[in-house]
PDB file of C-alpha atoms and ligand atoms in Angstrom:
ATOM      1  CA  UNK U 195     -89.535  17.736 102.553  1.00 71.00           C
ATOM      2  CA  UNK U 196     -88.062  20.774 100.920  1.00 75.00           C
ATOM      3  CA  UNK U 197     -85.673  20.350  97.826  1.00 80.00           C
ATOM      4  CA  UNK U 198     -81.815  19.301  98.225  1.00 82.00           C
ATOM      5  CA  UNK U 199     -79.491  22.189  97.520  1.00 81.00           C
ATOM      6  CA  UNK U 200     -76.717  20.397  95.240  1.00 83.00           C
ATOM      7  CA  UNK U 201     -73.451  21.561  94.706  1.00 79.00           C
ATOM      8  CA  UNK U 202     -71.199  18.424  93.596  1.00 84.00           C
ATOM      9  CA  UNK U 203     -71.976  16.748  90.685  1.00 88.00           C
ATOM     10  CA  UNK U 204     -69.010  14.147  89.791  1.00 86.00           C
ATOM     11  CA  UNK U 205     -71.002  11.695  91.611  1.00 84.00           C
ATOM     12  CA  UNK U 206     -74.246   9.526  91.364  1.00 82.00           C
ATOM     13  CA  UNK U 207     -76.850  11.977  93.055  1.00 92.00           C
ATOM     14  CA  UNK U 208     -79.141  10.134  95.318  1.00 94.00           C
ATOM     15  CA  UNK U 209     -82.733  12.758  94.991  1.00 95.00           C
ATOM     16  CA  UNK U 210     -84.288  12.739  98.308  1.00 92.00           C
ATOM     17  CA  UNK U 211     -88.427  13.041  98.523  1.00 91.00           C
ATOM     18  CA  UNK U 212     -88.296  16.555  98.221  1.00 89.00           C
ATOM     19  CA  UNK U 213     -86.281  16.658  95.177  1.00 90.00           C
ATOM     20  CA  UNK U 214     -83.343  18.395  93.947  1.00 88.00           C
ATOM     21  CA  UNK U 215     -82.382  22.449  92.773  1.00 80.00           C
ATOM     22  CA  UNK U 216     -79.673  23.683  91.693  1.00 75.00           C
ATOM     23  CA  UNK U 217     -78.585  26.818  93.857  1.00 65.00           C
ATOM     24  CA  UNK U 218     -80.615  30.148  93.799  1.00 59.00           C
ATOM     25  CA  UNK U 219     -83.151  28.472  91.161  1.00 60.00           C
ATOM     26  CA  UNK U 220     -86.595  28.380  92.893  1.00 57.00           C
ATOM     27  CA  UNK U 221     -89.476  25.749  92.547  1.00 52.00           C
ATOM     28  CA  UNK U 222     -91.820  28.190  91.461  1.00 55.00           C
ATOM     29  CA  UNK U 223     -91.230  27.658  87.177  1.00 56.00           C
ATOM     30  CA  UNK U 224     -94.772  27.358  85.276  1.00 64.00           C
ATOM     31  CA  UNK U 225     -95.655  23.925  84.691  1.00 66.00           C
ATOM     32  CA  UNK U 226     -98.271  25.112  81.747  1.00 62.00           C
ATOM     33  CA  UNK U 227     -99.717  21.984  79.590  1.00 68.00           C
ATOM     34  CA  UNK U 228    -102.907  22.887  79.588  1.00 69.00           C
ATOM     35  CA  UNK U 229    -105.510  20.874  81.056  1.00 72.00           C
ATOM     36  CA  UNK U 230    -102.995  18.651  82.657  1.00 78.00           C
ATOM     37  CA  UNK U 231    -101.221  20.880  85.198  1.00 76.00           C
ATOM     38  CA  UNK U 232    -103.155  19.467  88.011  1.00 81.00           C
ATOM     39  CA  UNK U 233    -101.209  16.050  87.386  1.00 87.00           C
ATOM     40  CA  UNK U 234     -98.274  17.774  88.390  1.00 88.00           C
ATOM     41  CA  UNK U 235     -97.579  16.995  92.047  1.00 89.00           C
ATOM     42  CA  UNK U 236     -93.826  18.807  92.182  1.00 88.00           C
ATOM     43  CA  UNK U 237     -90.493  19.513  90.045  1.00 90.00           C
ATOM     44  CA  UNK U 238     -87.611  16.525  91.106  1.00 93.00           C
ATOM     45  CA  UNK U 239     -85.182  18.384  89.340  1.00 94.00           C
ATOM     46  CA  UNK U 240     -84.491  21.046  87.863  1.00 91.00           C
ATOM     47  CA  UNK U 241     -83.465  21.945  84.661  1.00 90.00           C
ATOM     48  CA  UNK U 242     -80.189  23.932  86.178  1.00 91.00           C
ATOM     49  CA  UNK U 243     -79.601  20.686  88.130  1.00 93.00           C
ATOM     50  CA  UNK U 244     -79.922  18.336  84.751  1.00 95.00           C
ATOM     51  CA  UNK U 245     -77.692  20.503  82.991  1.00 95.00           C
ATOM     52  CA  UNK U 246     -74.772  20.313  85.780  1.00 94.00           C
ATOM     53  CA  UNK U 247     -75.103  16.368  86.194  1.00 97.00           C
ATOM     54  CA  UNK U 248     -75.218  15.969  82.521  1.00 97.00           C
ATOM     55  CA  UNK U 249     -71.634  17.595  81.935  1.00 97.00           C
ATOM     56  CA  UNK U 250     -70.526  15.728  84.667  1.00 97.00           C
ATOM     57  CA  UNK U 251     -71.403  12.291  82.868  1.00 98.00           C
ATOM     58  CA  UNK U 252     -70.056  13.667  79.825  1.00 98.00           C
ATOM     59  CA  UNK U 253     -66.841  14.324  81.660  1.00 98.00           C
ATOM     60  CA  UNK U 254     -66.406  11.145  83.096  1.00 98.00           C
ATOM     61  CA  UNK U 255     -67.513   9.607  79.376  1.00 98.00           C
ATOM     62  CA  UNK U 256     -64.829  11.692  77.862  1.00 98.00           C
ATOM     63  CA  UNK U 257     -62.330  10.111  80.088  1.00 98.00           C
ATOM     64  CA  UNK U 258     -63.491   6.557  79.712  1.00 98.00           C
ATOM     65  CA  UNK U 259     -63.359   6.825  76.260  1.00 98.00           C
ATOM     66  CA  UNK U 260     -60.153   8.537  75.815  1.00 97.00           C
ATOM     67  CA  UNK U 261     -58.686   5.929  73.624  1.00 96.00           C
ATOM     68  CA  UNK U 262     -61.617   5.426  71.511  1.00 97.00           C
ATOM     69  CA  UNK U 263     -61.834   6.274  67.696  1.00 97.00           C
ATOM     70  CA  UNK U 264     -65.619   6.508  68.038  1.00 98.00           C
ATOM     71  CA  UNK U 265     -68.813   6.018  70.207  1.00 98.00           C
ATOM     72  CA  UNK U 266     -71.592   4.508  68.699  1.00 97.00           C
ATOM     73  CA  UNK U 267     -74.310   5.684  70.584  1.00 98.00           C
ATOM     74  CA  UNK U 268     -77.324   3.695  70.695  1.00 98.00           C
ATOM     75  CA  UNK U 269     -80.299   6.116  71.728  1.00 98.00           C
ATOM     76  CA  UNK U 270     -83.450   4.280  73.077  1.00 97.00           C
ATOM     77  CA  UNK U 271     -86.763   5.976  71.422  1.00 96.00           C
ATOM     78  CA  UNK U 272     -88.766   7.923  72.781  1.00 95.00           C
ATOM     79  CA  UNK U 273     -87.544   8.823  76.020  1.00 96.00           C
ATOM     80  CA  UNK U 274     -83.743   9.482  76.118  1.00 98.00           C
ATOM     81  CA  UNK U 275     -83.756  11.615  73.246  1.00 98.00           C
ATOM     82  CA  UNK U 276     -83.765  14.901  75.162  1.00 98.00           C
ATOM     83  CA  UNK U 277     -81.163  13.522  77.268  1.00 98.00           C
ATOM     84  CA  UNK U 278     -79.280  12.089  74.601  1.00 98.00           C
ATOM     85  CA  UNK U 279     -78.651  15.247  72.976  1.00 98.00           C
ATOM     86  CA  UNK U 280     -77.763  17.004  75.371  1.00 98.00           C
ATOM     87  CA  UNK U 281     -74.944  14.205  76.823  1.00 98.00           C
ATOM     88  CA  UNK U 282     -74.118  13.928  73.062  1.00 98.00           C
ATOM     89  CA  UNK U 283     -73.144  17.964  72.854  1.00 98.00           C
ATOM     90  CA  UNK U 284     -71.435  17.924  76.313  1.00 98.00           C
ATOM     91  CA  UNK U 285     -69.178  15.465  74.746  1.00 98.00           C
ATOM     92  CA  UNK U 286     -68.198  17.417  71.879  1.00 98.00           C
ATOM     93  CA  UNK U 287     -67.716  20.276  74.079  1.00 98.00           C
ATOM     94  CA  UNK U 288     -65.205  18.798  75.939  1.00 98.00           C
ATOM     95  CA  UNK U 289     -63.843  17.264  72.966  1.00 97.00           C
ATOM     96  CA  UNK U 290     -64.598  14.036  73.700  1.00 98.00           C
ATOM     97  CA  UNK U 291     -64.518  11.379  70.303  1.00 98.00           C
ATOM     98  CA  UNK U 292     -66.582  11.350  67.319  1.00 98.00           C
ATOM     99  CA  UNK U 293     -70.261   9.710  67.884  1.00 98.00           C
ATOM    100  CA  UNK U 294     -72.201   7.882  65.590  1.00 97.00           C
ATOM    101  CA  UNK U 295     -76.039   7.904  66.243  1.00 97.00           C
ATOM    102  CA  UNK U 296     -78.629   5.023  66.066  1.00 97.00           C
ATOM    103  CA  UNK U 297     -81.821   4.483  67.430  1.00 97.00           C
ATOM    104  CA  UNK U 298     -83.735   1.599  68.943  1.00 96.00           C
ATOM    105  CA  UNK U 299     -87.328   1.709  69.950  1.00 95.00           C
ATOM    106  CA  UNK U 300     -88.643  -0.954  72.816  1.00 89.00           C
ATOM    107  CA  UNK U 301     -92.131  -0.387  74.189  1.00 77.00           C
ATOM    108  CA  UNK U 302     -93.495  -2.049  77.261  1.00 72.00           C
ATOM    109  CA  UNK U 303     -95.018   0.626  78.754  1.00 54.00           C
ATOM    110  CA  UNK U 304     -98.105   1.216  76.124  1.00 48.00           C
ATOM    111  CA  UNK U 305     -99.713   4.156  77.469  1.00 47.00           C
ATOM    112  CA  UNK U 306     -99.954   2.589  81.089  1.00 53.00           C
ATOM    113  CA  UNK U 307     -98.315   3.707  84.396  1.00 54.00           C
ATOM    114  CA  UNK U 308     -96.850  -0.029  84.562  1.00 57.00           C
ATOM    115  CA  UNK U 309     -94.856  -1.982  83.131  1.00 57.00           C
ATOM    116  CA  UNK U 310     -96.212  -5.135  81.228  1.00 58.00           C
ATOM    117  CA  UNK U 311     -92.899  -7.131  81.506  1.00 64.00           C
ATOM    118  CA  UNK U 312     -93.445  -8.036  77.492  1.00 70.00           C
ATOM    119  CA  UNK U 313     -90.974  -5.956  75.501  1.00 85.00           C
ATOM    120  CA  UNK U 314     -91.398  -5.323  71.974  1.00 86.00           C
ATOM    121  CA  UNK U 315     -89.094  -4.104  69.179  1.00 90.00           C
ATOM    122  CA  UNK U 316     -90.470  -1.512  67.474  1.00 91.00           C
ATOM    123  CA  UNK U 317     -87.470  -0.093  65.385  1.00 92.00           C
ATOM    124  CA  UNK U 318     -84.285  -1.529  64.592  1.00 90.00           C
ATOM    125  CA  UNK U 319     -80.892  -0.161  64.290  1.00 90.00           C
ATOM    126  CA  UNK U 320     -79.906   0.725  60.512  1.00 88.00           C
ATOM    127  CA  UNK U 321     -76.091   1.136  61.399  1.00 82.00           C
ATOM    128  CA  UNK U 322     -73.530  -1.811  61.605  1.00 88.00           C
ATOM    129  CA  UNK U 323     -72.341  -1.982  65.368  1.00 93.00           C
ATOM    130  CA  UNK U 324     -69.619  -4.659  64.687  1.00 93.00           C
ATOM    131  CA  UNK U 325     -66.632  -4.166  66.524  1.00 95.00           C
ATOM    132  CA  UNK U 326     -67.891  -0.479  67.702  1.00 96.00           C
ATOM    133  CA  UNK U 327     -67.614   1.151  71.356  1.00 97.00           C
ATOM    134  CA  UNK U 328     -71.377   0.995  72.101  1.00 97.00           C
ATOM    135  CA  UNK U 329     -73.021   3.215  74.260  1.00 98.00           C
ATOM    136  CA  UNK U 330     -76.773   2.829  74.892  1.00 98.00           C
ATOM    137  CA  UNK U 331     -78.779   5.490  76.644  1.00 98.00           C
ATOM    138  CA  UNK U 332     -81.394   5.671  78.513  1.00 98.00           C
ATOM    139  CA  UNK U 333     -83.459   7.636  80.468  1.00 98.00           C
ATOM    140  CA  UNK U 334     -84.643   5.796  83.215  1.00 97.00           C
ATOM    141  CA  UNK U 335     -84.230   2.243  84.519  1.00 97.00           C
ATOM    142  CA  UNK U 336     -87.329   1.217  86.247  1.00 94.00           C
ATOM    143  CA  UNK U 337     -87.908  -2.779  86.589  1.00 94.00           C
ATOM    144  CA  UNK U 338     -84.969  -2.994  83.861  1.00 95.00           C
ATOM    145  CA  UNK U 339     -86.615  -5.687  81.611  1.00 94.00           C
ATOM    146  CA  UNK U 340     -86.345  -2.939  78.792  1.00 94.00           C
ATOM    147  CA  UNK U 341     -83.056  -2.528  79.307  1.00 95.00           C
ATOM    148  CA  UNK U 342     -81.991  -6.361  79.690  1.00 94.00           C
ATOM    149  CA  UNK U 343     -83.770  -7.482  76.691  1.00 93.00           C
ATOM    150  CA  UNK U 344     -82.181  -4.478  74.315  1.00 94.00           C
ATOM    151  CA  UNK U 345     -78.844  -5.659  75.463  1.00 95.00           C
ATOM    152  CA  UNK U 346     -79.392  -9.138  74.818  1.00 92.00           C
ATOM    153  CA  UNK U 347     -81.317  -8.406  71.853  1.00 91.00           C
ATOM    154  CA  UNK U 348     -78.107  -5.676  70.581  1.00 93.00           C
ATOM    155  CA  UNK U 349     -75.319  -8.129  71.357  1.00 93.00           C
ATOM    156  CA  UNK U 350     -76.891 -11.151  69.354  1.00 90.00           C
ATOM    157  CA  UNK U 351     -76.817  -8.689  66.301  1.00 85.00           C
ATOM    158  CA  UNK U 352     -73.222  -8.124  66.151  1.00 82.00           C
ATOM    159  CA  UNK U 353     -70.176  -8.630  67.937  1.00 92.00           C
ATOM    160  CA  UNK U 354     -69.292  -5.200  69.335  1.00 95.00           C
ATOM    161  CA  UNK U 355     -65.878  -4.058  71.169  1.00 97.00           C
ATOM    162  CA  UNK U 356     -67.338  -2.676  74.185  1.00 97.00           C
ATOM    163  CA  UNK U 357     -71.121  -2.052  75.465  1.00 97.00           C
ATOM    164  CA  UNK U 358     -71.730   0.360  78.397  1.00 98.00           C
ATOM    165  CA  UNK U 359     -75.042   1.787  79.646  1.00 98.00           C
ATOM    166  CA  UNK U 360     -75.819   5.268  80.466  1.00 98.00           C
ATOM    167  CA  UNK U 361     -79.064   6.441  81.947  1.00 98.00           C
ATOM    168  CA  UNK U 362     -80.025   9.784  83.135  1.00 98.00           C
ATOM    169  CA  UNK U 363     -82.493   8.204  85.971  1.00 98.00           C
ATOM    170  CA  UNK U 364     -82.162   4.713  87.760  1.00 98.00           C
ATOM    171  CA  UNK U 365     -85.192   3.648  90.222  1.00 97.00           C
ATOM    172  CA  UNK U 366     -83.695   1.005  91.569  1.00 97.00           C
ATOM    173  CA  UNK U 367     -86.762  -0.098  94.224  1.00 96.00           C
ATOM    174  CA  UNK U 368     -88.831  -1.278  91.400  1.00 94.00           C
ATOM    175  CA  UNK U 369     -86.250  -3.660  89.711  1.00 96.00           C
ATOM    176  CA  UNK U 370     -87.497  -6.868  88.607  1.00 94.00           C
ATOM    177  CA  UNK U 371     -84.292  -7.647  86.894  1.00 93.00           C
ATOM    178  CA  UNK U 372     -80.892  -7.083  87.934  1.00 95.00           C
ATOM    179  CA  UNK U 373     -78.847  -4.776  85.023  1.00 96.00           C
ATOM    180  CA  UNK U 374     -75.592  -3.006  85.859  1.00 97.00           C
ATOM    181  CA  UNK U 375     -75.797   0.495  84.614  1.00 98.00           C
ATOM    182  CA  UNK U 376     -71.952   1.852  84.266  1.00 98.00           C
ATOM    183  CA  UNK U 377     -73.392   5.495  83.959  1.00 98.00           C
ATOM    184  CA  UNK U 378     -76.254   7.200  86.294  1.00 98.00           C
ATOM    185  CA  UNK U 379     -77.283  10.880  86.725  1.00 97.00           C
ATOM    186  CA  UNK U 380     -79.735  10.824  89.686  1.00 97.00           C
ATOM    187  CA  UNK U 381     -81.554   7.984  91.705  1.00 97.00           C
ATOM    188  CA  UNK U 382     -84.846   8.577  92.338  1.00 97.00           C
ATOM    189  CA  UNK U 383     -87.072   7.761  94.823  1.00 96.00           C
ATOM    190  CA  UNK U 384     -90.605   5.395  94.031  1.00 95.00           C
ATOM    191  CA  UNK U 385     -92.307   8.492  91.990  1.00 94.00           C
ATOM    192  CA  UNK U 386     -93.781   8.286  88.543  1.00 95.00           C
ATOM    193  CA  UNK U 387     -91.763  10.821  87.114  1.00 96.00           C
ATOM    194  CA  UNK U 388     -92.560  12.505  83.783  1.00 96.00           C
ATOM    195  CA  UNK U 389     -90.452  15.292  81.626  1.00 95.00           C
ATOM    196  CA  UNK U 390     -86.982  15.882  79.918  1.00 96.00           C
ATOM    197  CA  UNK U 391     -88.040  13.047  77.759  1.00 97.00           C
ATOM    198  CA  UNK U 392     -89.930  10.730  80.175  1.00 97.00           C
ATOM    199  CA  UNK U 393     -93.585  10.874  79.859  1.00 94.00           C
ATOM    200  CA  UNK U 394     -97.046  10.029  81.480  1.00 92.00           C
ATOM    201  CA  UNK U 395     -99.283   8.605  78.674  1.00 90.00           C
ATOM    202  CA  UNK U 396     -97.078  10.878  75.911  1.00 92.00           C
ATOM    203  CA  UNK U 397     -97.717  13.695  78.118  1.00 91.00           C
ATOM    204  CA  UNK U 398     -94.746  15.992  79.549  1.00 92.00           C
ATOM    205  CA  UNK U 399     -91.676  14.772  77.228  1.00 95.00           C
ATOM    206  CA  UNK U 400     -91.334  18.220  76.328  1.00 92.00           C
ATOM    207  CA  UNK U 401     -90.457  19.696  79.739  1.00 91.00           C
ATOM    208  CA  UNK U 402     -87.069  21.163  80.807  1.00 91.00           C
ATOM    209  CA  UNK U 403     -87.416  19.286  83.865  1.00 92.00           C
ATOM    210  CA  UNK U 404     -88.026  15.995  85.689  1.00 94.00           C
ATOM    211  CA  UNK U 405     -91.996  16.249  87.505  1.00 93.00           C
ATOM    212  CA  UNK U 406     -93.626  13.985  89.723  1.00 94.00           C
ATOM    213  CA  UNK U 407     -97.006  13.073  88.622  1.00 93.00           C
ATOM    214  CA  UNK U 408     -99.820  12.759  91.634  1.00 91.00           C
ATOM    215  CA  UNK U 409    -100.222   9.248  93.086  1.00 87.00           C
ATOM    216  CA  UNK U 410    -103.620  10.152  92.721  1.00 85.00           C
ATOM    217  CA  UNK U 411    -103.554   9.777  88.743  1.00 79.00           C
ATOM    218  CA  UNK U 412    -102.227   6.556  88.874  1.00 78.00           C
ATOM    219  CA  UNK U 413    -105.046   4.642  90.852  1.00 66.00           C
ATOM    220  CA  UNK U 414    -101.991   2.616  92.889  1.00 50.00           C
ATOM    221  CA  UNK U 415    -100.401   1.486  89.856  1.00 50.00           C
ATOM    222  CA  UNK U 416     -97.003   2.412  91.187  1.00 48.00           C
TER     223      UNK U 416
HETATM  224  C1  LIG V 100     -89.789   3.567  79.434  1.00 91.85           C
HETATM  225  C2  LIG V 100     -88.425   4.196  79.623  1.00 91.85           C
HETATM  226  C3  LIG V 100     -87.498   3.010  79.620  1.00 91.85           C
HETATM  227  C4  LIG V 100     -88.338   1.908  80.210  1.00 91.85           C
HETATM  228  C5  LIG V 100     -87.911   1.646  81.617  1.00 91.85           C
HETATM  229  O1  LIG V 100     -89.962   3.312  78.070  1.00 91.85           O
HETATM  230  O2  LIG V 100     -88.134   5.100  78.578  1.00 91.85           O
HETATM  231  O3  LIG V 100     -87.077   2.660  78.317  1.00 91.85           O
HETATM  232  O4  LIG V 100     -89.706   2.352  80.168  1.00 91.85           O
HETATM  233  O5  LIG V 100     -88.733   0.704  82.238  1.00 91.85           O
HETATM  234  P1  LIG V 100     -88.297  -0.734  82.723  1.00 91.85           P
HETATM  235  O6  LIG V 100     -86.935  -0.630  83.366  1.00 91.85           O
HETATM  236  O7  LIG V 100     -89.374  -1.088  83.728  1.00 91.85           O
HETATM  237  O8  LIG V 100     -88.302  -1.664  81.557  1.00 91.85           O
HETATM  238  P2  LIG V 100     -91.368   3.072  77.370  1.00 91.85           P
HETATM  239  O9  LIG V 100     -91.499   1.598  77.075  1.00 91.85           O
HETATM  240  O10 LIG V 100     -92.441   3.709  78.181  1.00 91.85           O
HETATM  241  O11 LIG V 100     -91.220   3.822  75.999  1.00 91.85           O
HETATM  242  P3  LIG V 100     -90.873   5.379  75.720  1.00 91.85           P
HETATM  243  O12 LIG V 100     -89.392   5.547  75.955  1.00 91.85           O
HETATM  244  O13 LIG V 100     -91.242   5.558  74.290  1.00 91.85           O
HETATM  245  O14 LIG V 100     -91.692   6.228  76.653  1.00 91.85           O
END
């Protein structure tokens, strides 16, 4: 199937099979990590196409948050951190409110393709998140235990004022758990996808882009 064209981006952007480019931008980038490219089936989307959504979400943030004093932004380690600045720099540029950063680090994944449905808390938050607009982000929502035992695990801390979720990707065929996710950027379709933050075995965060590794690589463990 040949890549999706998009041209609006104030909405949640359903990526078909073939994936999705922003217009004039080919397929054709360099995909160099070397020794790995042949686990690179094909870009999802592109980095033109990230860029557009992602000002989009910070748009409709900015407007949510209007009467605000602050976001506390609650970044989940490793993967959203690309993501996370970028959303977090949109914001400012269209003035949104202040943002405090803290991190949290959950690991289920190990260095496996699936999910172990155990989810362990690796690092902490260090700021106080009492009576704070929390915003947690994410970059993808796959089964969504990680995501239903952080926010469990964030509201028994503290009472906060508010708690909203924002994740770049949601894959909602493999949920295990239902989690309502007030902020989405694309919905994928059943790939492992690696890139922009999201990796395969700690490979790819680096990339501009969202990849699809080959099913081949991952001995049907998607
Ligand atoms: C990945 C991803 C999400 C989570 C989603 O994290 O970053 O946090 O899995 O999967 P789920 O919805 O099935 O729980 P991972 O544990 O691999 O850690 P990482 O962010 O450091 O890569």
């Amino acid at each position: 199937m040949r890549p999706k064209v998009i041209r609006k981006y104030d909405k949640k952007i359903v990526v078909p099979e073939g994936g999705v480019i922003d217009y004039g931008e080919s397929l054709s980038k360099k995909i160099s990590t070397p020794g790995l490219e042949h686990m690179v089936e094909k870009i999802l989307i592109s980095r033109g196409c990230l860029a557009k959504r992602i000002r989009a979400l910070a748009k409709k943030i900015v407007h949510d948050y209007r009467r605000a004093e602050a976001i506390q932004a609650i970044v989940i380690l490793k993967g959203a951190t690309i993501f996370s600045a970028d959303l977090i720099r949109a914001i400012y540029e269209l003035n949104g409110p202040p943002i405090e950063i803290d991190f949290i680090r959950a690991s289920s994944y190990k260095a496996e393709a699936e999910s172990s449905g155990k989810v362990e808390i690796l690092i902490t938050l260090s700021d106080n998140i009492a009576g704070k607009d929390v915003l947690i982000l994410e970059d993808i929502v796959d089964t969504g235990i990680t995501l239903n035992n952080l926010k469990s695990y964030i509201l028994r801390q503290k009472e906060v004022k508010s708690l909203r979720i924002c994740s770049l990707l949601d894959k909602p065929s493999r949920r295990q758990q239902p989690i309502e996710i007030d902020y989405i950027g694309f919905e994928v379709p059943n790939y492992f996808v690696a890139g922009y933050g999201t990796d395969y075995a700690e490979h790819f965060r680096y990339l501009p882009f969202v990849i699809t590794i080959k099913p081949s690589f991952l001995e049907d463990k998607l």
